[in-house]
Every structure is written in C-alpha cells, then in structure tokens.
Amino acid sequence: MASRWQDVQEQWRDWAPILKVLSVLWLVLAAFMTVPWLVLIIEEEPDARAFAQSIGIVLGAVALSWLATLRVEIFLKPWQMFLVTTLSWVSISTLASLPLVLGAPQLSFTNAVFESVSAITTTGSTILEGIDTLSDGLKLWRGMMQWLGGIGIIVMGIAILPFLKVGGMRLFHTESSDWSDKVMPRTGGIAKATLAIYVGFTLLAMLAYWLGGMATLDAVVHAMTSVATGGFANSDASFGAYADRPHLLWMASLFMLMGALPFVLYIRFLRGARMALWRDQQVQGLLLVLLVVILSLTGWRIWLGIPPGEALTHVTFNVISVVTTTGYASDDYSSWGALAIVAFFYLTFVGGCSGSTSGGMKIFRFQIASILLRNQLRYLIHASGVFPTRYNGQPITDDITRGVVAFSFFFFLTIAGLALGLAMMGLDIVTALSGAATAVANVGPGLGETIGPAGNFAPLPDAAKWLLCVGMLLGRLEILTVLVLLTPMFWRR
C-alpha cells in the first residue's frame, strides 16, 4: 500500500508542473475572452451571456488547477515539454470553443471544436455559414483566436521545437540561443521583442485597412488574421468581399508575407543588422518561389484573356495566401482551370519560414533537401569527393538531416492516412486529398465544390471533422512532437 502511494506521489510530481503551466495559459485565454464579452455588453447583445459563462468555466478550471499545484515550482524536463506543447494546444482549442457552443451560432460540440482548432492552429477552415450575420463579439473572437494562435506558433517555432530537436528545427537552435546574447540581453528579451513586433504589425495592419476603407471591426479582425496568417474573414466571401478594392488585396498580400517571415530576423533588423532579412536563405527561397509562381500564373491568366492588372492582383493575393498558409481567397481559383488547380495543390505544401506564423513544410526543408540531393549527385560522379553541406552559414549535421527526412516522411504519410480515412467516409478523391493536405499544412480552403475557396467544411460528416482536427493539430505541432507521445519508450523514460 505504501509503495502504491509513493508511485502516486511520484506521478503527481511529474504531472503537477504540466498542470500549472496549462493553468497559466488558460488564465491568459480567459483574459482575452473578456474583450469580446465587453464589446457584446456595450452592444447589448445576448451573446454576452455565452462569453460570461465561458469565462466562468475557464476560470473555474484555472482555480482548481492552481490550488492543486500551489506549492509546485515550474521546472520542465524535455519529456514534460513534449506533453505541455501538445496538451496546451488541445486544451486551449477545446476551451476556446465554448462561446461558439453557448453563443448565437449554438454549434454542436463537433463543429465548435473544429472551428476553434482551425482558429488556434491558424488553419482558416470554417464550418460557419452566414458569417456576415454573426454578432460583433463572435467575429472578434474568431479573429482573436487566430491572433493568439499566431503568437503561440512563433514562440513554439523559435524556442520550443528547436530545443526538442523536432523536424530538423535543431538548425535554428543556435538562432534562439546565441541570438539571446547577440540580439537581446536574454531569452526573455527575445520573447518581449517578438511580441512587440507582432503587436506592432497588427496595429499597422489595422490602420492600413481602416484607411483603405474597411469598417473598424473588419479592419481589426482582418489585421489579426492577416499577420497571424490565419485567414478567418468577416464574410462568407472571405476576402472576396473586397475584390472590387484591389488596394486592400495588395495590403493584405504584404501583411501575409510579413507574417510568414522569421520574426527573429525582424529583431536583428531593428537592432542594426539592416541586411539580416535579405541575406537569409529562407527569405530568399520564399521570395524566389513567390516571384516565379506569381509571374507564371499571371502570364497564363493574361494569355487566357484576363486584364493584366486584374490577373496580377488576384494571382499575387491568392498565391501568397496559399503559400503563407493564410487561406484567404479573393476569387474561386479552382475555377481558373486545371493548371491553376494543380499549381495551388502543390503550393499547399510549401509554407513560409521557420519562426513565423505560417504552417506547411516550411521552405527551409525544401532547401535542405535540394542541397542533399545536389551533393548526392556529386557523390555519384566523384565517389571520394568531400562536399560540405551548409545552410545559412551553419553545417547541416546528421541530426538535422534525420529530422528533415523523418518529418518529411511523416508529413506526407499523415496526409495519405487522413485522405484514406476521409475517402472511407464517402468523400470524393479531390475533397479527401485536398482536405487532408490543407489540414496538415494548416492552409484553410481545399479544392473542389465542397471545401474549395467558394465553399466550407460544414457539409462534411462529424467523423471527418474530427479527423481533420487531428490533422490540423498534427501539422501545427510539426507531427513528431505528437508522434513521440505514442511510443512506449517515451512513457518508460
């Protein structure tokens, strides 16, 4: 009996710090819920009660967790960080769905969780119809969820995942550690500077959209979802509601691109390294991909008879939206023809830069793969040759190579598994394959009539929505972070 009690105490000592960290994150979530709640109170909307109830539930969970861990110090071992990373995204997505269940949409639990998971992971897929008629508070909450998810992604990308050596992100461990000495006094300084830049970009986007003619609420929500590369809009037509105002499409293209670049490079830029952005291989690679694709598709659209200005505007906006995994749509690009459909399907996998708000494969993995392929071809010609492999001035070590290969393999294996599962539920091949890809890559809209840029995910069966939620979380957490929890070795420690 005494031995069993000791085992319980030992397990509690392992789990208590995790619970305490989660309770702090839940408290932050409750604090952010008060903003739309106050807006709804001022506007005397009935949805205010739903937010009050949601805040009460979240604060109740915080209070119980805090009391249970009052004397526990927060010191996390690596295995605990894997759990915290996964549990934080799962629990926050679940709690954030409460206003959608209790509020005016009165969504089912499945639909509410799907919407909140899509928001927190900044995927941008939606099951909501009649978004234009939602209360201002719910519109604001959808944008805030994506904005919170965006800053969480940055912190995870520049601090947690490199430390955990996930998916080849060990390559950026030097950036998150050495730069704490070279760029800012300590790691906490980097976090504060990153948050300041993120807030600054959001405020700049709000002002730009407002001056460009958007209503105040629309400017606020679209600013948050542009910088977070999330893609939630205040209209069923997405950004197509502003298709007649091309200056807004160009503004959004700029802010989406800003969100998809490494935030640590912005810090270096502000600290005096003016060429930090332009000399980074990730940034160069991303800009090159965008330039080539935009020019190619624009030329093709002009050849089909579309006016040059219109073609360039919509191609630029939609290509940047998909590559940065934002998911806005200014037009139904699935109606542009077979070439566009295939091109956008390929672009779904690309993603932005590491340490940004975007999802996808991340451009650095494609670049490392190309370096390894080039060297392998050299070895075939010069078997005894020595070819150094470096990226951004750093050596590509064996653990980085293993991480990139493992992540890439499981990335496409996950998509294949999800697509197979969706097909078993009766979805057609285009919907199943593009739905799986857009979930794992955190892009948003898929292809086809149902989940394409002109549709949404509401018609899908509940089982398919739960499967896509798993895909969105796996993609956002870089897959390996979650898969390691499924291995018996992890739990034996």
Short mmCIF file of C-alpha atoms in Angstrom, two decimals:
data_model
loop_
_atom_site.label_atom_id
_atom_site.label_comp_id
_atom_site.label_asym_id
_atom_site.label_seq_id
_atom_site.Cartn_x
_atom_site.Cartn_y
_atom_site.Cartn_z
CA MET A 1 0.00 0.00 0.00
CA ALA A 2 2.80 2.38 0.92
CA SER A 3 4.59 1.56 -2.33
CA ARG A 4 1.47 2.32 -4.35
CA TRP A 5 1.06 5.66 -2.55
CA GLN A 6 4.68 6.52 -3.35
CA ASP A 7 4.04 5.75 -7.01
CA VAL A 8 1.05 8.10 -6.98
CA GLN A 9 3.13 10.85 -5.38
CA GLU A 10 5.90 10.35 -7.94
CA GLN A 11 3.44 10.59 -10.81
CA TRP A 12 1.90 13.71 -9.29
CA ARG A 13 5.33 15.35 -9.06
CA ASP A 14 5.75 14.66 -12.77
CA TRP A 15 2.35 15.97 -13.82
CA ALA A 16 1.90 18.89 -11.40
CA PRO A 17 4.27 21.30 -13.23
CA ILE A 18 2.49 20.47 -16.51
CA LEU A 19 -0.90 21.27 -14.97
CA LYS A 20 0.42 24.52 -13.52
CA VAL A 21 1.73 25.69 -16.90
CA LEU A 22 -1.59 24.81 -18.52
CA SER A 23 -3.50 26.75 -15.87
CA VAL A 24 -1.45 29.87 -16.66
CA LEU A 25 -2.26 29.52 -20.36
CA TRP A 26 -5.96 29.04 -19.56
CA LEU A 27 -5.87 32.22 -17.48
CA VAL A 28 -4.49 34.12 -20.48
CA LEU A 29 -7.29 32.67 -22.61
CA ALA A 30 -9.91 33.82 -20.09
CA ALA A 31 -8.39 37.31 -20.05
CA PHE A 32 -8.69 37.55 -23.83
CA MET A 33 -12.29 36.33 -23.69
CA THR A 34 -13.20 39.43 -21.70
CA VAL A 35 -12.58 41.69 -24.74
CA PRO A 36 -15.42 40.35 -26.94
CA TRP A 37 -17.53 39.98 -23.79
CA LEU A 38 -17.22 43.72 -23.09
CA VAL A 39 -17.98 44.54 -26.72
CA LEU A 40 -21.16 42.47 -26.51
CA ILE A 41 -22.18 44.10 -23.23
CA ILE A 42 -21.78 47.55 -24.76
CA GLU A 43 -23.81 46.49 -27.80
CA GLU A 44 -26.38 44.76 -25.54
CA GLU A 45 -26.10 41.51 -27.49
CA PRO A 46 -27.38 38.22 -25.99
CA ASP A 47 -24.04 36.53 -26.85
CA ALA A 48 -22.58 38.38 -23.84
CA ARG A 49 -24.08 35.72 -21.57
CA ALA A 50 -22.30 32.96 -23.55
CA PHE A 51 -18.95 34.65 -23.05
CA ALA A 52 -19.64 35.25 -19.35
CA GLN A 53 -20.41 31.55 -18.89
CA SER A 54 -17.32 30.56 -20.90
CA ILE A 55 -15.08 32.83 -18.82
CA GLY A 56 -16.55 31.36 -15.65
CA ILE A 57 -15.86 27.79 -16.80
CA VAL A 58 -12.28 28.58 -17.79
CA LEU A 59 -11.60 30.49 -14.54
CA GLY A 60 -13.05 27.57 -12.59
CA ALA A 61 -10.60 25.22 -14.26
CA VAL A 62 -7.77 27.67 -13.56
CA ALA A 63 -8.70 27.99 -9.89
CA LEU A 64 -8.88 24.23 -9.32
CA SER A 65 -5.59 23.63 -11.13
CA TRP A 66 -3.83 26.46 -9.32
CA LEU A 67 -4.99 25.31 -5.91
CA ALA A 68 -3.85 21.77 -6.64
CA THR A 69 -0.38 22.98 -7.71
CA LEU A 70 0.03 25.93 -5.35
CA ARG A 71 3.39 24.83 -3.97
CA VAL A 72 4.71 23.36 -7.20
CA GLU A 73 7.63 25.05 -8.93
CA ILE A 74 7.55 25.26 -12.72
CA PHE A 75 10.61 23.41 -13.96
CA LEU A 76 10.05 21.28 -17.03
CA LYS A 77 12.17 18.42 -18.25
CA PRO A 78 12.33 17.76 -22.01
CA TRP A 79 9.74 14.95 -21.87
CA GLN A 80 7.38 17.25 -19.98
CA MET A 81 7.78 19.92 -22.64
CA PHE A 82 6.53 17.48 -25.27
CA LEU A 83 3.39 16.96 -23.17
CA VAL A 84 2.91 20.66 -22.41
CA THR A 85 3.23 21.57 -26.08
CA THR A 86 0.59 19.07 -27.18
CA LEU A 87 -1.79 19.44 -24.22
CA SER A 88 -1.73 23.24 -24.36
CA TRP A 89 -2.94 23.34 -27.97
CA VAL A 90 -5.56 20.64 -27.39
CA SER A 91 -6.94 22.15 -24.17
CA ILE A 92 -6.93 25.76 -25.37
CA SER A 93 -8.68 24.78 -28.60
CA THR A 94 -11.35 22.97 -26.59
CA LEU A 95 -11.92 25.77 -24.09
CA ALA A 96 -11.90 28.43 -26.82
CA SER A 97 -14.85 26.67 -28.46
CA LEU A 98 -17.18 27.33 -25.52
CA PRO A 99 -18.56 30.70 -26.77
CA LEU A 100 -19.38 29.06 -30.11
CA VAL A 101 -21.43 26.35 -28.37
CA LEU A 102 -23.13 28.67 -25.88
CA GLY A 103 -23.48 31.69 -28.18
CA ALA A 104 -25.82 32.59 -31.02
CA PRO A 105 -24.49 30.04 -33.56
CA GLN A 106 -25.22 27.30 -30.98
CA LEU A 107 -22.90 24.97 -32.80
CA SER A 108 -22.66 21.32 -31.98
CA PHE A 109 -19.63 20.37 -29.91
CA THR A 110 -18.02 18.84 -33.01
CA ASN A 111 -18.50 21.95 -35.15
CA ALA A 112 -17.41 24.30 -32.37
CA VAL A 113 -14.21 22.35 -31.70
CA PHE A 114 -13.49 22.18 -35.44
CA GLU A 115 -13.86 25.95 -35.74
CA SER A 116 -11.69 26.67 -32.69
CA VAL A 117 -8.98 24.15 -33.66
CA SER A 118 -8.91 25.72 -37.10
CA ALA A 119 -8.61 29.15 -35.49
CA ILE A 120 -5.97 28.36 -32.86
CA THR A 121 -3.83 26.45 -35.37
CA THR A 122 -4.36 29.37 -37.82
CA THR A 123 -5.60 26.93 -40.44
CA GLY A 124 -8.59 29.00 -41.51
CA SER A 125 -11.01 26.22 -42.47
CA THR A 126 -14.54 27.05 -41.33
CA ILE A 127 -17.88 25.33 -40.89
CA LEU A 128 -19.78 28.59 -40.31
CA GLU A 129 -22.33 29.86 -42.80
CA GLY A 130 -23.78 33.33 -42.58
CA ILE A 131 -20.64 34.79 -41.01
CA ASP A 132 -21.80 38.28 -42.05
CA THR A 133 -24.74 37.99 -39.61
CA LEU A 134 -22.72 36.93 -36.55
CA SER A 135 -22.51 39.31 -33.61
CA ASP A 136 -19.51 41.63 -33.47
CA GLY A 137 -18.25 39.81 -30.40
CA LEU A 138 -18.15 36.42 -32.12
CA LYS A 139 -16.48 37.91 -35.21
CA LEU A 140 -13.90 39.50 -32.94
CA TRP A 141 -13.39 36.23 -31.03
CA ARG A 142 -12.71 34.30 -34.22
CA GLY A 143 -10.03 36.81 -35.13
CA MET A 144 -8.57 36.85 -31.62
CA MET A 145 -8.28 33.06 -31.53
CA GLN A 146 -6.19 33.14 -34.68
CA TRP A 147 -4.13 36.04 -33.36
CA LEU A 148 -3.38 34.11 -30.15
CA GLY A 149 -2.51 31.03 -32.16
CA GLY A 150 -0.15 33.08 -34.31
CA ILE A 151 1.98 34.33 -31.43
CA GLY A 152 1.93 30.84 -29.92
CA ILE A 153 3.28 29.43 -33.18
CA ILE A 154 6.15 31.92 -33.22
CA VAL A 155 7.15 31.12 -29.64
CA MET A 156 6.93 27.40 -30.36
CA GLY A 157 8.96 27.76 -33.56
CA ILE A 158 11.83 29.84 -32.18
CA ALA A 159 12.08 28.45 -28.65
CA ILE A 160 10.44 25.08 -28.03
CA LEU A 161 10.77 22.99 -31.20
CA PRO A 162 14.47 23.72 -31.80
CA PHE A 163 15.15 22.73 -28.17
CA LEU A 164 13.23 19.49 -28.66
CA LYS A 165 15.11 18.82 -31.94
CA VAL A 166 11.82 18.36 -33.81
CA GLY A 167 11.67 18.03 -37.57
CA GLY A 168 15.12 19.39 -38.33
CA MET A 169 14.50 22.58 -36.37
CA ARG A 170 17.70 21.91 -34.48
CA LEU A 171 19.16 24.01 -37.28
CA PHE A 172 17.58 27.06 -35.65
CA HIS A 173 18.61 26.25 -32.09
CA THR A 174 21.69 28.45 -32.48
CA GLU A 175 19.47 31.33 -33.51
CA SER A 176 17.24 31.06 -30.45
CA SER A 177 20.14 30.63 -28.03
CA ASP A 178 23.08 32.58 -29.44
CA TRP A 179 20.91 35.46 -30.52
CA SER A 180 19.73 35.85 -26.95
CA ASP A 181 23.25 37.09 -26.29
CA LYS A 182 23.88 38.91 -29.55
CA VAL A 183 20.49 40.45 -30.27
CA MET A 184 18.88 40.90 -26.87
CA PRO A 185 20.21 40.57 -23.30
CA ARG A 186 18.44 37.25 -22.62
CA THR A 187 15.78 34.90 -23.94
CA GLY A 188 13.04 36.83 -22.16
CA GLY A 189 14.11 39.86 -24.14
CA ILE A 190 13.57 37.99 -27.39
CA ALA A 191 10.07 36.98 -26.30
CA LYS A 192 9.16 40.57 -25.41
CA ALA A 193 10.66 41.93 -28.63
CA THR A 194 8.81 39.30 -30.69
CA LEU A 195 5.51 40.17 -29.02
CA ALA A 196 6.15 43.89 -29.54
CA ILE A 197 6.81 43.37 -33.25
CA TYR A 198 3.76 41.12 -33.59
CA VAL A 199 1.54 43.72 -31.91
CA GLY A 200 3.15 46.48 -33.98
CA PHE A 201 2.47 44.68 -37.26
CA THR A 202 -1.13 44.06 -36.17
CA LEU A 203 -1.72 47.71 -35.31
CA LEU A 204 -0.12 48.80 -38.58
CA ALA A 205 -2.39 46.43 -40.50
CA MET A 206 -5.46 47.72 -38.62
CA LEU A 207 -4.62 51.29 -39.53
CA ALA A 208 -3.87 50.44 -43.15
CA TYR A 209 -7.11 48.51 -43.61
CA TRP A 210 -9.14 51.21 -41.90
CA LEU A 211 -7.61 53.96 -44.02
CA GLY A 212 -8.19 51.72 -47.04
CA GLY A 213 -11.94 51.80 -46.45
CA MET A 214 -12.71 48.84 -44.19
CA ALA A 215 -15.18 49.22 -41.34
CA THR A 216 -13.49 49.38 -37.94
CA LEU A 217 -14.39 45.85 -36.84
CA ASP A 218 -13.40 44.40 -40.22
CA ALA A 219 -10.08 46.23 -40.08
CA VAL A 220 -9.36 44.85 -36.60
CA VAL A 221 -10.27 41.24 -37.40
CA HIS A 222 -8.57 41.14 -40.79
CA ALA A 223 -5.44 42.70 -39.33
CA MET A 224 -5.23 39.98 -36.68
CA THR A 225 -5.87 37.16 -39.14
CA SER A 226 -3.52 38.57 -41.80
CA VAL A 227 -0.48 38.90 -39.53
CA ALA A 228 -1.28 35.54 -37.92
CA THR A 229 -1.61 34.05 -41.43
CA GLY A 230 -4.87 32.56 -40.23
CA GLY A 231 -7.37 33.55 -42.91
CA PHE A 232 -10.63 33.98 -40.98
CA ALA A 233 -12.68 36.78 -42.52
CA ASN A 234 -15.90 38.52 -41.51
CA SER A 235 -17.75 37.40 -44.61
CA ASP A 236 -18.72 34.12 -46.26
CA ALA A 237 -16.98 35.50 -49.36
CA SER A 238 -13.67 35.68 -47.44
CA PHE A 239 -11.51 38.50 -48.83
CA GLY A 240 -13.59 38.33 -52.00
CA ALA A 241 -15.87 40.83 -50.26
CA TYR A 242 -13.18 43.39 -51.12
CA ALA A 243 -12.40 42.10 -54.61
CA ASP A 244 -13.57 45.43 -56.05
CA ARG A 245 -10.91 47.27 -53.99
CA PRO A 246 -7.56 45.99 -55.26
CA HIS A 247 -5.56 48.24 -52.91
CA LEU A 248 -6.88 46.19 -49.97
CA LEU A 249 -5.79 42.96 -51.67
CA TRP A 250 -2.27 44.36 -52.09
CA MET A 251 -2.20 45.49 -48.45
CA ALA A 252 -3.29 42.03 -47.30
CA SER A 253 -0.65 40.40 -49.53
CA LEU A 254 2.03 42.48 -47.81
CA PHE A 255 0.86 41.70 -44.29
CA MET A 256 0.50 37.98 -45.00
CA LEU A 257 4.06 37.95 -46.32
CA MET A 258 5.30 39.85 -43.25
CA GLY A 259 3.73 37.20 -41.01
CA ALA A 260 5.42 34.41 -42.96
CA LEU A 261 8.98 35.71 -42.44
CA PRO A 262 11.16 34.81 -39.40
CA PHE A 263 10.40 37.18 -36.54
CA VAL A 264 13.88 36.85 -35.08
CA LEU A 265 15.19 38.49 -38.25
CA TYR A 266 12.94 41.47 -37.62
CA ILE A 267 14.60 41.79 -34.23
CA ARG A 268 18.03 41.71 -35.84
CA PHE A 269 16.90 44.31 -38.36
CA LEU A 270 15.70 46.65 -35.61
CA ARG A 271 18.95 46.10 -33.70
CA GLY A 272 21.00 47.38 -36.62
CA ALA A 273 21.54 44.37 -38.92
CA ARG A 274 19.75 46.00 -41.85
CA MET A 275 20.54 43.20 -44.30
CA ALA A 276 19.53 40.35 -41.98
CA LEU A 277 16.27 39.67 -43.81
CA TRP A 278 17.65 39.81 -47.32
CA ARG A 279 20.70 37.64 -46.62
CA ASP A 280 18.72 34.82 -45.02
CA GLN A 281 18.41 31.77 -47.28
CA GLN A 282 14.89 31.04 -46.11
CA VAL A 283 13.68 34.50 -47.05
CA GLN A 284 15.49 34.40 -50.38
CA GLY A 285 13.99 30.99 -51.17
CA LEU A 286 10.46 32.05 -50.22
CA LEU A 287 10.59 35.26 -52.25
CA LEU A 288 12.00 33.40 -55.26
CA VAL A 289 9.22 30.79 -55.15
CA LEU A 290 6.57 33.50 -54.89
CA LEU A 291 8.07 35.53 -57.73
CA VAL A 292 8.33 32.59 -60.13
CA VAL A 293 4.83 31.25 -59.40
CA ILE A 294 3.14 34.67 -59.50
CA LEU A 295 4.76 35.67 -62.78
CA SER A 296 4.00 32.27 -64.35
CA LEU A 297 0.33 32.15 -63.33
CA THR A 298 -0.19 35.83 -64.16
CA GLY A 299 1.21 35.33 -67.65
CA TRP A 300 -1.03 32.31 -68.11
CA ARG A 301 -4.11 34.22 -66.94
CA ILE A 302 -3.31 37.13 -69.27
CA TRP A 303 -2.92 34.66 -72.15
CA LEU A 304 -6.45 33.41 -71.33
CA GLY A 305 -7.77 36.95 -71.77
CA ILE A 306 -7.86 38.30 -68.21
CA PRO A 307 -6.87 42.02 -67.96
CA PRO A 308 -3.22 42.30 -66.77
CA GLY A 309 -3.97 44.39 -63.68
CA GLU A 310 -6.75 42.09 -62.51
CA ALA A 311 -4.71 38.98 -63.25
CA LEU A 312 -1.66 40.20 -61.35
CA THR A 313 -3.68 41.37 -58.34
CA HIS A 314 -5.68 38.19 -57.83
CA VAL A 315 -2.83 35.81 -58.64
CA THR A 316 -0.49 37.62 -56.23
CA PHE A 317 -3.07 37.68 -53.45
CA ASN A 318 -4.16 34.05 -53.74
CA VAL A 319 -0.66 32.63 -54.29
CA ILE A 320 0.70 34.47 -51.22
CA SER A 321 -2.38 33.41 -49.25
CA VAL A 322 -1.84 29.72 -50.02
CA VAL A 323 1.97 29.68 -49.75
CA THR A 324 1.91 31.50 -46.41
CA THR A 325 -0.92 29.12 -45.36
CA THR A 326 -3.24 32.06 -44.62
CA GLY A 327 -6.20 30.72 -46.56
CA TYR A 328 -7.90 33.92 -47.68
CA ALA A 329 -9.50 33.80 -51.11
CA SER A 330 -10.31 36.79 -53.30
CA ASP A 331 -11.66 34.59 -56.08
CA ASP A 332 -12.56 30.94 -56.65
CA TYR A 333 -9.19 29.94 -58.08
CA SER A 334 -10.42 26.36 -58.51
CA SER A 335 -12.43 27.73 -61.46
CA TRP A 336 -9.30 29.09 -63.16
CA GLY A 337 -8.63 25.81 -64.96
CA ALA A 338 -6.67 22.60 -64.50
CA LEU A 339 -3.25 24.30 -64.42
CA ALA A 340 -4.28 26.56 -61.53
CA ILE A 341 -5.83 23.68 -59.59
CA VAL A 342 -2.67 21.59 -59.81
CA ALA A 343 -0.45 24.61 -59.05
CA PHE A 344 -2.42 25.58 -55.94
CA PHE A 345 -2.46 21.97 -54.76
CA TYR A 346 1.36 21.90 -54.96
CA LEU A 347 1.60 25.29 -53.23
CA THR A 348 -0.44 23.90 -50.32
CA PHE A 349 2.65 22.03 -49.11
CA VAL A 350 5.22 24.84 -49.28
CA GLY A 351 4.60 27.07 -46.26
CA GLY A 352 6.59 30.07 -45.08
CA CYS A 353 9.71 30.36 -42.96
CA SER A 354 10.64 28.78 -39.65
CA GLY A 355 9.96 31.11 -36.73
CA SER A 356 6.98 32.69 -38.48
CA THR A 357 3.22 32.29 -38.09
CA SER A 358 2.82 30.18 -41.23
CA GLY A 359 2.47 26.41 -41.47
CA GLY A 360 3.25 23.91 -44.20
CA MET A 361 6.50 22.07 -44.79
CA LYS A 362 8.50 25.29 -44.28
CA ILE A 363 10.74 26.49 -47.06
CA PHE A 364 13.99 25.51 -45.29
CA ARG A 365 13.18 21.79 -45.58
CA PHE A 366 12.87 22.04 -49.35
CA GLN A 367 16.16 23.93 -49.47
CA ILE A 368 17.99 21.38 -47.32
CA ALA A 369 16.55 18.56 -49.41
CA SER A 370 17.84 20.23 -52.57
CA ILE A 371 21.31 20.63 -51.02
CA LEU A 372 21.39 16.96 -50.02
CA LEU A 373 20.18 15.88 -53.47
CA ARG A 374 22.82 18.01 -55.19
CA ASN A 375 25.56 16.53 -53.04
CA GLN A 376 24.28 13.01 -53.62
CA LEU A 377 24.53 13.57 -57.38
CA ARG A 378 28.07 14.82 -56.89
CA TYR A 379 28.96 11.68 -54.94
CA LEU A 380 27.75 9.57 -57.84
CA ILE A 381 30.26 11.31 -60.08
CA HIS A 382 33.08 11.77 -57.55
CA ALA A 383 32.73 8.90 -55.08
CA SER A 384 35.69 10.00 -52.96
CA GLY A 385 34.86 13.70 -53.03
CA VAL A 386 34.21 15.80 -49.92
CA PHE A 387 31.32 18.19 -50.31
CA PRO A 388 30.49 20.44 -47.33
CA THR A 389 26.80 20.86 -46.56
CA ARG A 390 25.95 24.21 -45.04
CA TYR A 391 22.77 26.21 -44.73
CA ASN A 392 22.69 29.86 -43.74
CA GLY A 393 26.33 29.55 -42.80
CA GLN A 394 25.73 26.62 -40.44
CA PRO A 395 26.74 22.99 -41.04
CA ILE A 396 23.92 20.57 -41.79
CA THR A 397 24.64 17.89 -39.20
CA ASP A 398 23.38 14.31 -39.22
CA ASP A 399 20.68 15.01 -36.62
CA ILE A 400 19.33 17.87 -38.76
CA THR A 401 19.28 15.62 -41.81
CA ARG A 402 17.49 12.88 -39.85
CA GLY A 403 14.98 15.41 -38.57
CA VAL A 404 14.20 16.76 -42.03
CA VAL A 405 13.87 13.30 -43.57
CA ALA A 406 11.74 11.97 -40.70
CA PHE A 407 9.45 15.00 -40.69
CA SER A 408 9.01 14.96 -44.48
CA PHE A 409 8.20 11.25 -44.45
CA PHE A 410 5.62 11.52 -41.67
CA PHE A 411 4.20 14.75 -43.14
CA PHE A 412 3.20 13.04 -46.38
CA LEU A 413 2.33 9.77 -44.60
CA THR A 414 -0.08 11.69 -42.36
CA ILE A 415 -1.71 13.33 -45.37
CA ALA A 416 -2.01 9.96 -47.10
CA GLY A 417 -3.55 8.37 -43.99
CA LEU A 418 -6.03 11.21 -43.48
CA ALA A 419 -7.02 11.18 -47.15
CA LEU A 420 -7.64 7.45 -46.96
CA GLY A 421 -9.76 7.89 -43.83
CA LEU A 422 -11.79 10.69 -45.45
CA ALA A 423 -12.32 8.61 -48.58
CA MET A 424 -13.63 5.75 -46.42
CA MET A 425 -16.27 8.18 -45.13
CA GLY A 426 -17.58 8.71 -48.66
CA LEU A 427 -15.75 11.88 -49.67
CA ASP A 428 -14.64 12.17 -53.29
CA ILE A 429 -10.93 11.96 -54.08
CA VAL A 430 -10.44 15.71 -54.63
CA THR A 431 -12.15 16.62 -51.35
CA ALA A 432 -10.40 13.86 -49.39
CA LEU A 433 -6.90 14.53 -50.71
CA SER A 434 -7.05 18.34 -50.66
CA GLY A 435 -8.85 18.32 -47.30
CA ALA A 436 -6.12 16.18 -45.74
CA ALA A 437 -3.38 18.32 -47.30
CA THR A 438 -4.92 21.63 -46.27
CA ALA A 439 -5.43 20.39 -42.69
CA VAL A 440 -1.89 19.11 -42.14
CA ALA A 441 -0.37 22.11 -43.94
CA ASN A 442 -2.71 24.49 -42.00
CA VAL A 443 -3.76 26.29 -45.18
CA GLY A 444 -7.56 26.52 -44.88
CA PRO A 445 -9.61 26.01 -48.04
CA GLY A 446 -9.17 22.86 -50.07
CA LEU A 447 -10.21 22.14 -53.64
CA GLY A 448 -13.50 21.11 -55.19
CA GLU A 449 -17.05 22.34 -54.84
CA THR A 450 -17.49 21.39 -51.18
CA ILE A 451 -14.38 22.66 -49.37
CA GLY A 452 -12.88 24.85 -52.10
CA PRO A 453 -12.40 28.63 -51.87
CA ALA A 454 -16.10 29.15 -52.56
CA GLY A 455 -17.32 26.52 -50.07
CA ASN A 456 -16.73 25.45 -46.47
CA PHE A 457 -16.42 22.32 -44.33
CA ALA A 458 -19.96 22.30 -42.89
CA PRO A 459 -21.31 19.52 -45.17
CA LEU A 460 -18.64 17.03 -44.06
CA PRO A 461 -19.69 14.26 -41.64
CA ASP A 462 -18.73 14.72 -37.99
CA ALA A 463 -16.19 11.90 -38.11
CA ALA A 464 -14.41 13.65 -40.98
CA LYS A 465 -14.29 16.89 -38.99
CA TRP A 466 -12.69 15.13 -36.01
CA LEU A 467 -10.17 13.52 -38.32
CA LEU A 468 -9.33 16.91 -39.81
CA CYS A 469 -8.94 18.38 -36.30
CA VAL A 470 -6.31 15.73 -35.62
CA GLY A 471 -4.63 16.65 -38.91
CA MET A 472 -4.62 20.37 -38.09
CA LEU A 473 -3.08 19.79 -34.66
CA LEU A 474 -0.50 17.35 -36.03
CA GLY A 475 0.50 19.81 -38.72
CA ARG A 476 0.76 22.74 -36.35
CA LEU A 477 2.80 20.76 -33.80
CA GLU A 478 5.22 19.57 -36.50
CA ILE A 479 3.86 15.99 -36.29
CA LEU A 480 6.88 14.47 -34.49
CA THR A 481 6.01 16.37 -31.29
CA VAL A 482 2.79 14.38 -31.10
CA LEU A 483 4.00 11.07 -32.53
CA VAL A 484 6.72 10.77 -29.90
CA LEU A 485 3.94 10.61 -27.27
CA LEU A 486 2.63 7.45 -28.92
CA THR A 487 5.86 5.49 -28.46
CA PRO A 488 6.18 3.11 -25.47
CA MET A 489 9.77 4.32 -24.98
CA PHE A 490 8.54 7.85 -24.15
CA TRP A 491 6.39 6.63 -21.27
CA ARG A 492 9.07 4.30 -19.90
CA ARG A 493 11.67 7.10 -19.67
#
